CSV table of C-alpha atoms in Angstrom, one decimal:
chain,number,residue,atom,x,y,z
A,349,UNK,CA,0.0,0.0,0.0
A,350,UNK,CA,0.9,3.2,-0.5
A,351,UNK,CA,0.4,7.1,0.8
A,352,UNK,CA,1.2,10.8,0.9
A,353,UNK,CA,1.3,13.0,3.4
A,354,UNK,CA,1.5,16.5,2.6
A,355,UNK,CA,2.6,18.7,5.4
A,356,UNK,CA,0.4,22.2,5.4
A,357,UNK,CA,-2.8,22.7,3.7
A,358,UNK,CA,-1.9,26.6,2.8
A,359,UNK,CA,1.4,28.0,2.7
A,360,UNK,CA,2.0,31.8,2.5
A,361,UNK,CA,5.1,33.4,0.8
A,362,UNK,CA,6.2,36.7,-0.7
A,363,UNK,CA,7.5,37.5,-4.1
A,364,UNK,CA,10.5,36.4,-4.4
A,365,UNK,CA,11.5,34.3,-1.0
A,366,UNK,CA,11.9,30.7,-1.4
A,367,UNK,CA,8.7,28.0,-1.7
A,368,UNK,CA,9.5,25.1,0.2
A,369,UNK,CA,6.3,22.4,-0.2
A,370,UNK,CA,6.5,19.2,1.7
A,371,UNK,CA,5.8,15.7,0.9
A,372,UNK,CA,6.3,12.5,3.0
A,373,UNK,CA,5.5,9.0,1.4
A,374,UNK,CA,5.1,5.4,2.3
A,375,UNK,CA,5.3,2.7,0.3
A,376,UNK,CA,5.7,-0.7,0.1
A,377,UNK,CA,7.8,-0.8,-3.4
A,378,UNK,CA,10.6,1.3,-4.7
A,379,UNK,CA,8.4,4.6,-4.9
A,380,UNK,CA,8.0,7.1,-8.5
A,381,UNK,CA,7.2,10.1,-7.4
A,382,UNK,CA,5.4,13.1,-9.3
A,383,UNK,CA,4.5,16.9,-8.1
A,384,UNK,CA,1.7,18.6,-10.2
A,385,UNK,CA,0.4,21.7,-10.3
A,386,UNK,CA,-3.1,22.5,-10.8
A,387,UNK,CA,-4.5,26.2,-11.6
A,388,UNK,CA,-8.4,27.0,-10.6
A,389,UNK,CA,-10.6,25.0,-12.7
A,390,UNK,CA,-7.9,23.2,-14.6
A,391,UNK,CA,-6.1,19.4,-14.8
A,392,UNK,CA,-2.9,18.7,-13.5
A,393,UNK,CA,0.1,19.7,-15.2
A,394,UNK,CA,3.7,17.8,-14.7
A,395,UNK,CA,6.3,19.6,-12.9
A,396,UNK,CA,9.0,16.6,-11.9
A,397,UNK,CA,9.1,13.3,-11.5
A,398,UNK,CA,11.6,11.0,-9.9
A,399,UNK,CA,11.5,7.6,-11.0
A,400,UNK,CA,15.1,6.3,-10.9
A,401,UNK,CA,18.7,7.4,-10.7
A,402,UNK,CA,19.5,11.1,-10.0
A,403,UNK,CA,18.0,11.8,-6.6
A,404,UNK,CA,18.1,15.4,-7.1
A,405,UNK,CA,14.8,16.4,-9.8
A,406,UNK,CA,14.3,19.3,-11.6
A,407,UNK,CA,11.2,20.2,-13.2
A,408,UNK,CA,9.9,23.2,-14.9
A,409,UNK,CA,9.6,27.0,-14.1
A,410,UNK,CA,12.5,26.4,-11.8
A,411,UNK,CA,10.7,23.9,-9.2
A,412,UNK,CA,13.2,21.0,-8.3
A,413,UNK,CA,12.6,18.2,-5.5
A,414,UNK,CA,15.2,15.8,-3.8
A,415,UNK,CA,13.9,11.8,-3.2
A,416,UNK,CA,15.2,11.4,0.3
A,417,UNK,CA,15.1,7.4,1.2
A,418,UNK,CA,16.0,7.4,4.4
A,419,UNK,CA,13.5,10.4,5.2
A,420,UNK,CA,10.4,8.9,2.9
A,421,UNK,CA,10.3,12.6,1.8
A,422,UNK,CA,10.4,14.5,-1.7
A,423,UNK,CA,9.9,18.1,-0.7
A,424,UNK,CA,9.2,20.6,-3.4
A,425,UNK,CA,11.3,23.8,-3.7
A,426,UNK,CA,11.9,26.9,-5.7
A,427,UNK,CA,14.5,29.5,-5.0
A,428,UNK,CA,12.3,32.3,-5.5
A,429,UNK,CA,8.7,32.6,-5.9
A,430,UNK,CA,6.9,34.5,-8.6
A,431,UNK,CA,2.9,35.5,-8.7
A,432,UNK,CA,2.5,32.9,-11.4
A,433,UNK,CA,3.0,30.6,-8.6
A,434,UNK,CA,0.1,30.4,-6.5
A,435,UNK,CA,-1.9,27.4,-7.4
A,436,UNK,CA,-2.5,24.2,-5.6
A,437,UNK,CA,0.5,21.7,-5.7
A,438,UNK,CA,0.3,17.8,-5.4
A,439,UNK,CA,2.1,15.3,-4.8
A,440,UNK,CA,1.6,12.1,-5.5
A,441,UNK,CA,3.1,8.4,-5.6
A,442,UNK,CA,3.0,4.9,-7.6
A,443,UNK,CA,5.4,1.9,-7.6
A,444,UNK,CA,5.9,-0.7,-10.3
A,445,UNK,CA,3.9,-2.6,-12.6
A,446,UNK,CA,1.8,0.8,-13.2
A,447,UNK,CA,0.3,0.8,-10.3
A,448,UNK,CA,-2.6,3.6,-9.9
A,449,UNK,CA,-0.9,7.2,-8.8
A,450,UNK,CA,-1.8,8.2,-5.0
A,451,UNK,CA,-2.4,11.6,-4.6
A,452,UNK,CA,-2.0,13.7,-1.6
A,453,UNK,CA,-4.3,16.4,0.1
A,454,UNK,CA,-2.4,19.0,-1.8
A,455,UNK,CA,-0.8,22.7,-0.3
A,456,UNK,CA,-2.3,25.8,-1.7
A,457,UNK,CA,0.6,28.5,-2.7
A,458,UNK,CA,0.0,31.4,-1.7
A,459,UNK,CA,2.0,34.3,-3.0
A,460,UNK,CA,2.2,38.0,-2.0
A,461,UNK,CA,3.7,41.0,-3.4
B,390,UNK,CA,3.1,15.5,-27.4
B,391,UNK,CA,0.8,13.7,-24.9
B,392,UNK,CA,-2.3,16.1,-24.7
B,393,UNK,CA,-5.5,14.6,-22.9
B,394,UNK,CA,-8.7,16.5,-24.1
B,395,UNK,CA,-12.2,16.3,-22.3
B,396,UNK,CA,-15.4,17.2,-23.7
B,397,UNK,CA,-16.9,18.7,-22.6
B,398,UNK,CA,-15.3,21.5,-20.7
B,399,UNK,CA,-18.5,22.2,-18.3
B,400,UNK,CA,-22.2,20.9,-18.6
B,401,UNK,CA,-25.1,21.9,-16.6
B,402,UNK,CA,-27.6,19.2,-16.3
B,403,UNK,CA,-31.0,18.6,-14.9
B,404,UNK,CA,-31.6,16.4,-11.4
B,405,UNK,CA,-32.7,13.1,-13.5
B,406,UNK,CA,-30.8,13.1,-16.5
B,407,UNK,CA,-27.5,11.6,-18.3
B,408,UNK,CA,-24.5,13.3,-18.6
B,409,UNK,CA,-21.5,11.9,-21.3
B,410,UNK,CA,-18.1,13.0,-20.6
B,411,UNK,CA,-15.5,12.3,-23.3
B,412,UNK,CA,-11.7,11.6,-22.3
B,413,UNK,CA,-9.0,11.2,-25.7
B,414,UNK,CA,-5.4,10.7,-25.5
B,415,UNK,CA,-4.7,13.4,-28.9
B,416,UNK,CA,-1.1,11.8,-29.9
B,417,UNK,CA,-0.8,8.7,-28.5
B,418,UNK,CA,-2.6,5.7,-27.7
B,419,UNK,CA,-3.5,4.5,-24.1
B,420,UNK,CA,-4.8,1.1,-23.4
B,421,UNK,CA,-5.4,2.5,-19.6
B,422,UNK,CA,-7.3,5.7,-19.0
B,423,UNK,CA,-8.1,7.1,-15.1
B,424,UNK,CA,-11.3,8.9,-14.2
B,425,UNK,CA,-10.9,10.8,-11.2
B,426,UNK,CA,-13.2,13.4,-9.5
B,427,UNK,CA,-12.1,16.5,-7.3
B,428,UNK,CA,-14.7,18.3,-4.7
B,429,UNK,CA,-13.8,21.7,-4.4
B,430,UNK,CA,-10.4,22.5,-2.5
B,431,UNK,CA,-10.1,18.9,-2.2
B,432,UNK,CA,-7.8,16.1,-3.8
B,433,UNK,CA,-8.5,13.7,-6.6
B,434,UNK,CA,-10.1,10.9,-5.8
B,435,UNK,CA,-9.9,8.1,-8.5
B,436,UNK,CA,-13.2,6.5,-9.5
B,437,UNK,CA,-12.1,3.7,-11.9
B,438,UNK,CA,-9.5,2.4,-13.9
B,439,UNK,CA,-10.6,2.2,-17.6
B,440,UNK,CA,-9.2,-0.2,-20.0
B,441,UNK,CA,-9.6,-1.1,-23.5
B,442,UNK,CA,-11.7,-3.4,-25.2
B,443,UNK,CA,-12.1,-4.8,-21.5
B,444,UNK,CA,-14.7,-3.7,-18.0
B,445,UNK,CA,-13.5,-1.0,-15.9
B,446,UNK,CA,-11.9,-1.3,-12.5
B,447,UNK,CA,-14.1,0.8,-9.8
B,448,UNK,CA,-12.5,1.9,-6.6
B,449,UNK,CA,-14.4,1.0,-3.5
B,450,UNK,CA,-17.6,2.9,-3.2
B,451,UNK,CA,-17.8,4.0,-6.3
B,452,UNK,CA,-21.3,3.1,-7.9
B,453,UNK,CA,-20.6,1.0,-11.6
B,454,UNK,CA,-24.5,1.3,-12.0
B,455,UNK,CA,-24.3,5.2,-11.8
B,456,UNK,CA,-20.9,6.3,-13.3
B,457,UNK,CA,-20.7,4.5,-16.9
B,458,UNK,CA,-17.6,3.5,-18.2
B,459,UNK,CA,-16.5,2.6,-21.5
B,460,UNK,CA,-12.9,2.5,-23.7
B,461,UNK,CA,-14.4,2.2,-26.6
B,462,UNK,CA,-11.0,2.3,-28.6
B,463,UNK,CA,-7.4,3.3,-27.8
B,464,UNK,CA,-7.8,7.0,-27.7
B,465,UNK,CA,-11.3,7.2,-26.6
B,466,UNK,CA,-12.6,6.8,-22.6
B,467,UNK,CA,-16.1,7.8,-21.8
B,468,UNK,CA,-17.6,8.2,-18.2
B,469,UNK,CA,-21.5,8.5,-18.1
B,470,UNK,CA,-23.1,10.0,-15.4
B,471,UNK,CA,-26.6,8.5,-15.6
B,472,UNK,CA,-29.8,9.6,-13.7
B,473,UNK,CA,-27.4,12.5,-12.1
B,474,UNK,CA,-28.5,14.2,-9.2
B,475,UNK,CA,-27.0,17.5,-7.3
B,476,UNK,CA,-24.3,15.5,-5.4
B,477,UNK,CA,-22.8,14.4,-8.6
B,478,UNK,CA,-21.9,17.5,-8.9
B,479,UNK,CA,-18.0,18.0,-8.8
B,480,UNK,CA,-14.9,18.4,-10.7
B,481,UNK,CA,-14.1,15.2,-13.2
B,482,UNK,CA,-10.7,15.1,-14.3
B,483,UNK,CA,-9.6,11.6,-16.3
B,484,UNK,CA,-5.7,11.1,-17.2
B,485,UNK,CA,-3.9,8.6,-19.5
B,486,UNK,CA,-1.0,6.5,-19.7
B,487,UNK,CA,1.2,6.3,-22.7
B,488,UNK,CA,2.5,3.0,-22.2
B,489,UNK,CA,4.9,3.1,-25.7
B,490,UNK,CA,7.6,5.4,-23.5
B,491,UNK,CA,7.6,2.8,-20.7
B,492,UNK,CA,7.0,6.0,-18.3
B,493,UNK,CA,5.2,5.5,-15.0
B,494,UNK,CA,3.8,9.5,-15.6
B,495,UNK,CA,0.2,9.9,-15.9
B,496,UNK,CA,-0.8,13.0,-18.5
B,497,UNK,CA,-4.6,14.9,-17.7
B,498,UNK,CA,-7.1,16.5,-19.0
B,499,UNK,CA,-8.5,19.6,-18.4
B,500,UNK,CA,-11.4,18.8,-16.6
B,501,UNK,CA,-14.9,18.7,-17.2
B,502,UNK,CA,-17.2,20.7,-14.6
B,503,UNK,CA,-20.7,19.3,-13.7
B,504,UNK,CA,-23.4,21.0,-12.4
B,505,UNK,CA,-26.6,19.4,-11.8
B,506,UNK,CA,-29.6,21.5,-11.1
């Protein structure tokens, strides 16, 4: 089985300080793990994925993500946060065998000028 | 590449009635499809697992009867909301899987807003 835990419901930042987003799994396989973004009344767009090798992910519009092991954690960062930012981010987890993706609750960006 | 469209974008429906939502995978085939549906300032929750040329696999608690599924070919998924009522209402998003690059990454569709009156 697995799950994500998604520390923070809402988190608030200001133009231009750095987004941190967090994101604890479990599973029971070697984990692939996804961030998406979604904008009001829209799907989910891709912004990383780790699935094997480089632990260290970047993704688009400058987001990256590190696959910690021995923490069960692949948090979500951005060195500095732009407007075009706020949206609701979530993570979300699947193992081998294309197993169905597990999404978390998901943490609303908030961004102020 | 991999664009998933849904049509159609938002419906309005009356209490009673049947509601088609269409799910295609635009430039590349998918043999598995995912319907999922979002309450407001929630998370997704995924309904069923649709497959080609084969039955759907519904999640736990999710009525068959009520919410329709059918991969008619490898680009096509449909979920049918039939006799909908108010608390259908909600946020349907599907998502495909383009097996041919051997990726574990799920692509979405817009999303398909349903209002029943």
């Amino acid at each position: 089985a697995q799950s994500v835990t998604q520390l923070g419901s809402h988190v608030s930042v200001s133009e231009g300080a750095l987004v941190l987003l967090r994101c604890n799994y479990s599973s029971s396989v070697p984990p692939y793990l996804f961030w998406y973004v979604q904008y009001p009344n829209q799907g989910l767009q891709l912004l990383l994925k780790y699935t094997t090798g480089a632990t260290l992910v970047k993704g688009i519009n400058g987001f990256e993500a590190e696959f910690k092991k021995s923490e069960t954690s692949f948090h979500l960062t951005k060195p500095s946060a732009h407007m075009s930012d706020a949206a609701e981010y979530f993570c979300a987890v699947t193992g081998t065998g294309f197993q169905k993706l597990v999404f978390g609750t998901g943490t609303r960006l908030l961004v102020s000028p | 590449g991999a664009v998933v469209s849904q049509h159609p974008s938002w419906v309005i429906c009356k209490s009673g009635t049947s509601v088609k939502i269409e799910c295609r995978s635009l430039d590349f085939q998918a043999t598995t499809m995912f319907w999922y549906r979002q309450f407001p300032k929630q998370s997704l929750m995924l309904m069923a697992t649709s497959n080609e040329g084969s039955k759907a696999t519904y999640e736990q608690g999710v009525e068959k009867d009520k919410f329709l599924i059918n991969h008619a070919s490898l680009t096509l998924s449909t979920l049918t909301v039939t006799s909908a009522h108010p608390e259908d209402s909600s946020f349907y998003i599907c998502s495909a899987r383009d097996e041919s690059r051997y990726s574990y990454e799920q692509y979405f569709g817009p999303g398909t807003r349903l209002t029943v009156t």
